[in-house]
Tab-separated table of C-alpha atoms and ligand atoms in Angstrom:
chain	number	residue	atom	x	y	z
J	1	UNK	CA	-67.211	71.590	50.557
J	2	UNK	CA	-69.856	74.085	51.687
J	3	UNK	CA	-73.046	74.883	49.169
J	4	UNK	CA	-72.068	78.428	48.148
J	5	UNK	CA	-74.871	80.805	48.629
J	6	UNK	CA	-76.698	82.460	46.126
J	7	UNK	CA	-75.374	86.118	45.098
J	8	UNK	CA	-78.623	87.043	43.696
J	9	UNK	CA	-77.733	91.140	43.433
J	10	UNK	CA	-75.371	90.102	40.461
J	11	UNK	CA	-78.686	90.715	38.462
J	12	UNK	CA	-79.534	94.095	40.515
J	13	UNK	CA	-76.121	95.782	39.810
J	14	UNK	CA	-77.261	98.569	37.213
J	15	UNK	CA	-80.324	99.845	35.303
J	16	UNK	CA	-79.535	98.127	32.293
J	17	UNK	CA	-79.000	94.568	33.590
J	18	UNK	CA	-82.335	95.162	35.946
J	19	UNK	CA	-84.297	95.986	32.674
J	20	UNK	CA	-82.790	92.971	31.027
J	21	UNK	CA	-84.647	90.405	33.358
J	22	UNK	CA	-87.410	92.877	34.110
J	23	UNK	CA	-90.364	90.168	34.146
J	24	UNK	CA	-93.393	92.781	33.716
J	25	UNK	CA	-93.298	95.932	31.732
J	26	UNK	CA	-96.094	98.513	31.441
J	27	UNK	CA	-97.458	99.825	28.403
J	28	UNK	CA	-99.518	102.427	27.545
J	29	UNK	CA	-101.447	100.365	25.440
J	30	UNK	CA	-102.326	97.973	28.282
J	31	UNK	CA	-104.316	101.132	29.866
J	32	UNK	CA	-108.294	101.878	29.407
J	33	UNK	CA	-109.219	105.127	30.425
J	34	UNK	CA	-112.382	105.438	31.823
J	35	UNK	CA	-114.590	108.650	31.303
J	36	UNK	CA	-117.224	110.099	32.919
J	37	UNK	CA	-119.617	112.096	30.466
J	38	UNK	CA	-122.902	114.307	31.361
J	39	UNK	CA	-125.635	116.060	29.906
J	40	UNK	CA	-125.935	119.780	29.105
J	41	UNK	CA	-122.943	121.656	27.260
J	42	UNK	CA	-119.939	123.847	29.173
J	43	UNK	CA	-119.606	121.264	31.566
J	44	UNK	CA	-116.046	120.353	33.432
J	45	UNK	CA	-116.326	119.400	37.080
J	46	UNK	CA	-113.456	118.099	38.656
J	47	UNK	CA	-114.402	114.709	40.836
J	48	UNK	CA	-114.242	116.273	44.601
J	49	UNK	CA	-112.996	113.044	45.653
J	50	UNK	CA	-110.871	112.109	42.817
J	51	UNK	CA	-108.638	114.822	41.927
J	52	UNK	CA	-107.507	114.762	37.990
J	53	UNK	CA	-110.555	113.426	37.184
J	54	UNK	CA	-113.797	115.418	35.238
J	55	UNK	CA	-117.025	114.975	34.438
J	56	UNK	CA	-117.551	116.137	31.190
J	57	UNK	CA	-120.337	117.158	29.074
J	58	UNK	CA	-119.522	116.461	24.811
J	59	UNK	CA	-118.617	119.794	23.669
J	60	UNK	CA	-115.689	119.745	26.425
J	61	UNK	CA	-113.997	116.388	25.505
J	62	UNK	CA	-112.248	117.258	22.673
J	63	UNK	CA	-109.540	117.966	24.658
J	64	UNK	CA	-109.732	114.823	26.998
J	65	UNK	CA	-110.054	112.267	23.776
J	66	UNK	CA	-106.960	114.309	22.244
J	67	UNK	CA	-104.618	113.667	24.987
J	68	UNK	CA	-105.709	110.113	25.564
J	69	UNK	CA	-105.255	110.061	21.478
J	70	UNK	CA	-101.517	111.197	21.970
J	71	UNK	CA	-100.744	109.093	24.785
J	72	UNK	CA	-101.093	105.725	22.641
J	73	UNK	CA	-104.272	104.958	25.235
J	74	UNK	CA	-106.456	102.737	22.950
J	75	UNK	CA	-109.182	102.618	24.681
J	76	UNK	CA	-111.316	104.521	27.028
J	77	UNK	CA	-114.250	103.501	29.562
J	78	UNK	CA	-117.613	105.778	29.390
J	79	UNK	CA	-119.850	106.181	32.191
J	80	UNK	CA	-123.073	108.603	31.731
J	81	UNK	CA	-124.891	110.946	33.797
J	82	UNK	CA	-128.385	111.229	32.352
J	83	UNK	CA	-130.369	114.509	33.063
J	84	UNK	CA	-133.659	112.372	33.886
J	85	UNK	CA	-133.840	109.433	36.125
J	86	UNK	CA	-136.494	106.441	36.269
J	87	UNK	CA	-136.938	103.264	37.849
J	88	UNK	CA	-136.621	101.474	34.968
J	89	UNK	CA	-133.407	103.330	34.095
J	90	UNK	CA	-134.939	104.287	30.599
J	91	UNK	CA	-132.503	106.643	29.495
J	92	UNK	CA	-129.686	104.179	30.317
J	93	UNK	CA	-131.322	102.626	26.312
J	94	UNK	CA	-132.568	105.761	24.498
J	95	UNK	CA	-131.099	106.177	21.010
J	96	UNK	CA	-129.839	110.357	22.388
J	97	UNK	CA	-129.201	108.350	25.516
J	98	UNK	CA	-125.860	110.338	27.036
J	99	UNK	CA	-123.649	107.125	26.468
J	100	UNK	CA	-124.677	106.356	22.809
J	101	UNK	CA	-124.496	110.084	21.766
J	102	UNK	CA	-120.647	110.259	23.508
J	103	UNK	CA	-120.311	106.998	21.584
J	104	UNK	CA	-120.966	108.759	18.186
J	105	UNK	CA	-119.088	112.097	19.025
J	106	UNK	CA	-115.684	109.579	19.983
J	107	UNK	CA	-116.062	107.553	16.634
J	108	UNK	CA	-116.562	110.123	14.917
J	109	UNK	CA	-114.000	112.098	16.317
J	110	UNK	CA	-111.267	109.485	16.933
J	111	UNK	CA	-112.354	106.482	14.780
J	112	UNK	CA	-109.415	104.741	16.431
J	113	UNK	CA	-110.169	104.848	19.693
J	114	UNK	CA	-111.768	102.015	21.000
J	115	UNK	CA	-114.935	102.572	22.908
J	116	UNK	CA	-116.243	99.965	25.917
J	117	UNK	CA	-119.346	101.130	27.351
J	118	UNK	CA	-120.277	100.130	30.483
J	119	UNK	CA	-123.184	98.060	31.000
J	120	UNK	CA	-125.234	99.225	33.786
J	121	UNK	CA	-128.215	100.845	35.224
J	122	UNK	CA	-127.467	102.196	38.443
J	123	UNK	CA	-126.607	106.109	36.788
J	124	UNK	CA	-129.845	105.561	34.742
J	125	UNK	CA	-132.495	104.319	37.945
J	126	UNK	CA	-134.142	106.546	40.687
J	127	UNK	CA	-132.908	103.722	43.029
J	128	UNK	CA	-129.648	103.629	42.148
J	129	UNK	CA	-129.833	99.981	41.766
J	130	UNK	CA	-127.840	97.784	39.025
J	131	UNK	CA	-131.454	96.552	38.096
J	132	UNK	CA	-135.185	96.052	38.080
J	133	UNK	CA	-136.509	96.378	41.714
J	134	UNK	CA	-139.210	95.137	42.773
J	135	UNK	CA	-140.368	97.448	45.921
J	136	UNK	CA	-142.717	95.683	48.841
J	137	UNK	CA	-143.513	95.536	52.839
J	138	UNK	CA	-142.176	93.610	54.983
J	139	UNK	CA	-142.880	93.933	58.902
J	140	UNK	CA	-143.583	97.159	58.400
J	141	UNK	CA	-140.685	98.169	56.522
J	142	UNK	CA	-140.446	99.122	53.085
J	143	UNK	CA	-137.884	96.931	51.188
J	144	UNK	CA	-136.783	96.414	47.780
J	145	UNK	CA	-135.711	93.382	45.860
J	146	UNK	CA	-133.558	93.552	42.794
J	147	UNK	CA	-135.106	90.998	40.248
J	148	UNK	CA	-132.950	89.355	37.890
J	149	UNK	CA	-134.415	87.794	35.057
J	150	UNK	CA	-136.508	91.177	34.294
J	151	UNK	CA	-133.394	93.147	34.573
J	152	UNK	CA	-131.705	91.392	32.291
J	153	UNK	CA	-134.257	92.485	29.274
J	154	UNK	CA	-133.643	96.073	29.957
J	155	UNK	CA	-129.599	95.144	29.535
J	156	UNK	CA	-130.096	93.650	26.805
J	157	UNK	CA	-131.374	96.790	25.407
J	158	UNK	CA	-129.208	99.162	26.969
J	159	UNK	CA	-126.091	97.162	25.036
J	160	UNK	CA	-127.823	96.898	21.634
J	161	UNK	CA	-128.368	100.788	21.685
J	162	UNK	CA	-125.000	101.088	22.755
J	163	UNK	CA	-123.740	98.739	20.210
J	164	UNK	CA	-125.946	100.582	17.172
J	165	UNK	CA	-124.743	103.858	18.840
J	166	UNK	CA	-121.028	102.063	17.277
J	167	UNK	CA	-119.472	100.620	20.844
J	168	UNK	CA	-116.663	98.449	19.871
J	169	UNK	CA	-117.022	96.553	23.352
J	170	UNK	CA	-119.733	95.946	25.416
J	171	UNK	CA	-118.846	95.954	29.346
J	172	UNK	CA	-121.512	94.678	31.802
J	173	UNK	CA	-121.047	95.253	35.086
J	174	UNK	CA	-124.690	94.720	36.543
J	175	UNK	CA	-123.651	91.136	38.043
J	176	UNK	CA	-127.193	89.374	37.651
J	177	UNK	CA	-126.892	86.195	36.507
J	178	UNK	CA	-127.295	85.323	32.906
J	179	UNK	CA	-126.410	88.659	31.831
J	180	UNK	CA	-123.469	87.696	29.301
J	181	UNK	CA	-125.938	85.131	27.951
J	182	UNK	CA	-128.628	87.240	27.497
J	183	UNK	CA	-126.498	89.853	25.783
J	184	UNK	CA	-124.784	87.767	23.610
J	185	UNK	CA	-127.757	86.468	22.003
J	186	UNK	CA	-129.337	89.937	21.883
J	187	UNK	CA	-126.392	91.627	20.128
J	188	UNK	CA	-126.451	88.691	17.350
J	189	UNK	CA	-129.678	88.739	16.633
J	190	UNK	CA	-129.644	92.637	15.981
J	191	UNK	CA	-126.154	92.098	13.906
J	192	UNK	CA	-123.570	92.598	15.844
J	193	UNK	CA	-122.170	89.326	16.618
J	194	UNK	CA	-118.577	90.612	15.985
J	195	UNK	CA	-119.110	92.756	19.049
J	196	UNK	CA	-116.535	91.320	22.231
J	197	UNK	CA	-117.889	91.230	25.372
J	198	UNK	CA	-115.604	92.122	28.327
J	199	UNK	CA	-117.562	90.777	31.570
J	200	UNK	CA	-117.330	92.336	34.891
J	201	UNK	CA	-117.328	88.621	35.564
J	202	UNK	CA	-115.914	88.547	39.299
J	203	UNK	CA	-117.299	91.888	41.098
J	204	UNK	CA	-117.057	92.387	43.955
J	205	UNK	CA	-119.570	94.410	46.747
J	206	UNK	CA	-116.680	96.904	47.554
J	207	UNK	CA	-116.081	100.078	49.412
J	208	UNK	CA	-113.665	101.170	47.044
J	209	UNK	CA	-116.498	102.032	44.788
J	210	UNK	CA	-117.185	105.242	46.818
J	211	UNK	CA	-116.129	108.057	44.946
J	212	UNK	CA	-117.159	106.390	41.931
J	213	UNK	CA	-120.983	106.587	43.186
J	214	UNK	CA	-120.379	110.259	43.500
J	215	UNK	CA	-118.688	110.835	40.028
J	216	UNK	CA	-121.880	108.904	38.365
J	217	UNK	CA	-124.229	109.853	40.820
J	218	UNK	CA	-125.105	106.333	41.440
J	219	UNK	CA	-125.625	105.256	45.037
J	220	UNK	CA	-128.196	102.973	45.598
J	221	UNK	CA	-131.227	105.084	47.208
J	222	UNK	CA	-131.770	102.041	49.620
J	223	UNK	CA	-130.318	98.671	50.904
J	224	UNK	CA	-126.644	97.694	49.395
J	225	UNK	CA	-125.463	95.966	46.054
J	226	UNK	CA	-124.301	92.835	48.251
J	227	UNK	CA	-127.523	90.462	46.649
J	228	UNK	CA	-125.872	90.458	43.440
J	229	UNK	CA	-122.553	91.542	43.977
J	230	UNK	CA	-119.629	88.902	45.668
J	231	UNK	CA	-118.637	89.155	48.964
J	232	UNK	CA	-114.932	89.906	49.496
J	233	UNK	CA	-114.390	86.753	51.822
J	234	UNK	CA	-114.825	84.681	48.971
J	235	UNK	CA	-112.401	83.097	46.504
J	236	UNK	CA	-113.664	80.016	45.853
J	237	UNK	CA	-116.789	81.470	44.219
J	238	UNK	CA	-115.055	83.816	42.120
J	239	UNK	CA	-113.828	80.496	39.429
J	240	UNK	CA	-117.543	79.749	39.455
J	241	UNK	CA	-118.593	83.321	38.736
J	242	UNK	CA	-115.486	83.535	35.574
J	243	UNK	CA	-116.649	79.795	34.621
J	244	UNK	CA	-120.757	80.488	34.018
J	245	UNK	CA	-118.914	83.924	31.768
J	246	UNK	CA	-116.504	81.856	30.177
J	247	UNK	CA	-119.660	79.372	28.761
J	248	UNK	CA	-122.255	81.924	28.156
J	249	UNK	CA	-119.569	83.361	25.704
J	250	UNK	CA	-117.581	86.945	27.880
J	251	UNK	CA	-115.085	87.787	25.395
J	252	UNK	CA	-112.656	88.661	28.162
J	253	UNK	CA	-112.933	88.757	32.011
J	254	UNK	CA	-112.493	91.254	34.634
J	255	UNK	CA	-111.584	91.253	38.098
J	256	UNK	CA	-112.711	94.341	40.226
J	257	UNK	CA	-111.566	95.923	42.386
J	258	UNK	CA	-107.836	95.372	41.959
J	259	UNK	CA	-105.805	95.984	44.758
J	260	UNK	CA	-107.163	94.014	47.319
J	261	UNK	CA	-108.173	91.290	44.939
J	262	UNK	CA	-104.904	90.433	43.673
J	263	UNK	CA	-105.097	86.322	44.824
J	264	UNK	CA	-108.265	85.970	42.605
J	265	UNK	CA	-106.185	87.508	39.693
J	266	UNK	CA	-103.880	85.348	39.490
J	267	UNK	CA	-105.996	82.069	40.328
J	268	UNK	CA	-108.570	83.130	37.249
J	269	UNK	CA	-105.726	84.219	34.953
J	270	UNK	CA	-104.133	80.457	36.081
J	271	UNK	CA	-107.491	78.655	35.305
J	272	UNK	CA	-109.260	80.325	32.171
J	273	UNK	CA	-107.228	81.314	29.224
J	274	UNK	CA	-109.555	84.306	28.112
J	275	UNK	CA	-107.936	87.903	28.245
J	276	UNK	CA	-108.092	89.566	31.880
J	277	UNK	CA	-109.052	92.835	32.844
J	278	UNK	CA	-108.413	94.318	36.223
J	279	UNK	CA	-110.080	97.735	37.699
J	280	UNK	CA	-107.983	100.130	39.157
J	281	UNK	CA	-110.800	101.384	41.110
J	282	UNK	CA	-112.292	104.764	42.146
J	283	UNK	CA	-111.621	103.974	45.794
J	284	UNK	CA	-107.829	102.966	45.072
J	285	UNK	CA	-107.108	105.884	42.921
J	286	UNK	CA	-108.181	108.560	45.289
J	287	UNK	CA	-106.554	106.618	48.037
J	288	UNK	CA	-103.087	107.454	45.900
J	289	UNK	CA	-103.578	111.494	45.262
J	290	UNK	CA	-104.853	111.936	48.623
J	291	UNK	CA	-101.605	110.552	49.995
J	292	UNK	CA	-99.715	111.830	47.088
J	293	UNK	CA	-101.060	115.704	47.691
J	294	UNK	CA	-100.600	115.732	51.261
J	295	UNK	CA	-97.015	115.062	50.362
J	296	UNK	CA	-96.839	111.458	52.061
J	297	UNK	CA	-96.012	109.214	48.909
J	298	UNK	CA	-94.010	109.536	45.661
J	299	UNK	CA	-96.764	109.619	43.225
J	300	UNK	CA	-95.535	108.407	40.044
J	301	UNK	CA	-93.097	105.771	41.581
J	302	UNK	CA	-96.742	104.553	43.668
J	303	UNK	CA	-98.644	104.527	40.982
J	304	UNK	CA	-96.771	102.703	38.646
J	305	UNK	CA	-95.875	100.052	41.177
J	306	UNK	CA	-99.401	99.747	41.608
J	307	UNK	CA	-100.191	98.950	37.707
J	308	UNK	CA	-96.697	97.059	37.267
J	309	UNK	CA	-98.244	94.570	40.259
J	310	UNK	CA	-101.974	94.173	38.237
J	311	UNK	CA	-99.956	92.904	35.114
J	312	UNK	CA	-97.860	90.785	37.841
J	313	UNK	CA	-101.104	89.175	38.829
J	314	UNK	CA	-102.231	88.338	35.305
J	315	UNK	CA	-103.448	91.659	33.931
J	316	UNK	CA	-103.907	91.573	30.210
J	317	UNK	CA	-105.679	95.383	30.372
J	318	UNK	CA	-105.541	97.654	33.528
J	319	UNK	CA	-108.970	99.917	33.505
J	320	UNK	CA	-107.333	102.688	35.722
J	321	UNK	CA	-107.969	106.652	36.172
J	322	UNK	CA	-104.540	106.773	36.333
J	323	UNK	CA	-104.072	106.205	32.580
J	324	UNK	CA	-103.020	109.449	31.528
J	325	UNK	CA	-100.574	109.788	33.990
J	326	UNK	CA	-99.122	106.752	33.507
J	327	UNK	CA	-98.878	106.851	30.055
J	328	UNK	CA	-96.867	110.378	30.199
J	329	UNK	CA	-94.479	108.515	33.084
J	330	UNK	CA	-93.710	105.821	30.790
J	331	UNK	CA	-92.913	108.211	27.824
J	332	UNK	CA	-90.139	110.147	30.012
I	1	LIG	C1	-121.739	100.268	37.838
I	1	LIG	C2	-120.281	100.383	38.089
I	1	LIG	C3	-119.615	100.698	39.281
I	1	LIG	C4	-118.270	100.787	38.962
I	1	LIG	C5	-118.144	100.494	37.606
I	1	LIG	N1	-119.398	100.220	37.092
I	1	LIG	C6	-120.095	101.020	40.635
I	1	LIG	C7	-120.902	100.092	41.432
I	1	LIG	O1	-121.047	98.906	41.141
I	1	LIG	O2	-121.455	100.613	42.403
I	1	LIG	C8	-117.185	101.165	39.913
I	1	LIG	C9	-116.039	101.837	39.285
I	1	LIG	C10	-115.113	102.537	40.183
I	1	LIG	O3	-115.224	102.544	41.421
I	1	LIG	O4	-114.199	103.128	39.621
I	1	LIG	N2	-122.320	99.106	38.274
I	2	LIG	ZN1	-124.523	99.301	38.319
């Protein structure tokens, strides 16, 4: 007797049977919405390169926060554009520092809605560097070194100001080493050890970032971020860079960008049991609605293949501009 083969389809015969052994299933709560907020007042520029996507200043969010509110998005992303620029990225820490003050406008607002603030100072330096630089000559040419161990004091301060400014998570993204470390212990000694930290633990020097760096403004003004962020070849390193999180105490750990990085996904979500992020990038969402408004792809059904194949990898949480969107698909 022959070995009969395998009918598989019997489980692909209708809707209802396919939903029944569905393995992933999106959720609008899975989604963080990342926002882009700027100085001065009247202020709502649409993103050249990201269609759908604003910059705005706080008397214009209402509307944004309201919608994300509706949506059952818990929590949203914020990135700041600061009206003055330094190279110590001062106003990336100041008390009426753009990202604190959005902070108290959303808490206030939508006490609810979980804020994550983003960790950086590339929107916040004259360089346009993640940290402290140290500028010198060499052969002639002027170069600049990004220091690490003085960067990570200015962190430090930049998340307790974001932290008093009542951020419910603190998301660093700088990628100098001993940053979790260093913040951890500097949010508990000011009082806020029951703050999480989600680490931008394996981030990597991408291109995707693009349209990002023109939404914040945040291109580095010399040189490239590849000193302290990974190179895309690598896999390997990645479980080192989620390990040294993992014992300096990250609360959760991200993956970034997503698309092209969905191997590492899975292999950190396999080997560390802390919740995973992935980031739907800036590069990967305007990759979408520029094929999606010329007419060449199905938007929605694109879209939400993309963020169904995240959670496939391991995705606890899916930071993606797309959240909106999404949300509303999932609702029809
Ligand atoms: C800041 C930061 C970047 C992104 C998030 N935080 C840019 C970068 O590292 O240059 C990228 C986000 C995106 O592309 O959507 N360090
Ligand atoms: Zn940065």
């Amino acid at each position: 007797m022959g070995v009969p083969f395998t009918r598989h389809r019997r489980l692909r015969q209708s809707a209802a049977i396919r939903s029944m052994v569905r393995e992933t299933v999106l959720n609008p709560a899975d989604f963080i919405q990342p926002i882009y907020v700027t100085f001065g007042t009247g202020v709502k520029r649409e993103i050249s390169s990201m269609p759908g996507v604003y910059r705005f200043s706080l008397d214009q969010l209402e509307e944004e926060l309201k919608e994300i509110s509706e949506l059952g998005i818990p929590a949203v992303l914020l990135f700041g554009i600061p009206e003055t620029k330094d190279s110590l990225g001062t106003s990336a820490f100041a008390d009426d520092g753009i990202v604190q003050e959005a902070t108290r406008l959303i808490k206030s607002r939508y006490p609810e809605l979980l804020v994550v603030a983003d960790t950086c100072l590339c929107e916040f330096t004259d360089h346009g560097h993640c940290g402290m630089v140290h500028m010198h000559e060499h052969n002639g040419d002027i170069c600049g070194e990004v220091l690490n161990d003085e960067s990570l004091e200015v962190l430090v301060r930049t998340a307790v100001s974001q932290a008093k400014a009542g951020a419910d998570i603190i998301a660093p993204s700088n990628m100098m080493d001993g940053f979790v470390q260093a913040i951890r212990q500097g949010l508990d000694q000011e009082g806020f050890s029951h703050i999480p930290i989600m680490s931008y633990s394996v981030k990597y020097a991408s291109a995707f970032y693009g349209p990002f760096r023109e939404a914040a403004d945040s291109a580095p003004q010399f040189g490239d971020r590849k000193s302290y962020q990974m190179d895309p070849a690598n896999a390997r390193e990645a479980l080192r860079e989620a390990e040294s999180d993992v014992l300096e105490g990250a609360d959760m750990l991200m993956v970034k960008p997503s698309l092209s990085y969905l191997d590492v996904m899975r292999t950190i979500k396999d080997q560390f049991d802390l919740p995973m992020v992935a980031y739907n990038v800036s590069g990967e969402y305007a990759m979408v609605k520029a094929a999606a408004l010329q007419g060449w792809i199905d938007e929605k059904a694109t879209v939400l293949e993309i963020l169904t194949s995240m959670k496939r990898a391991g995705a606890d949480m899916i930071i993606t501009y797309s959240a909106k969107d999404a949300a509303r698909w999932l609702k029809q």
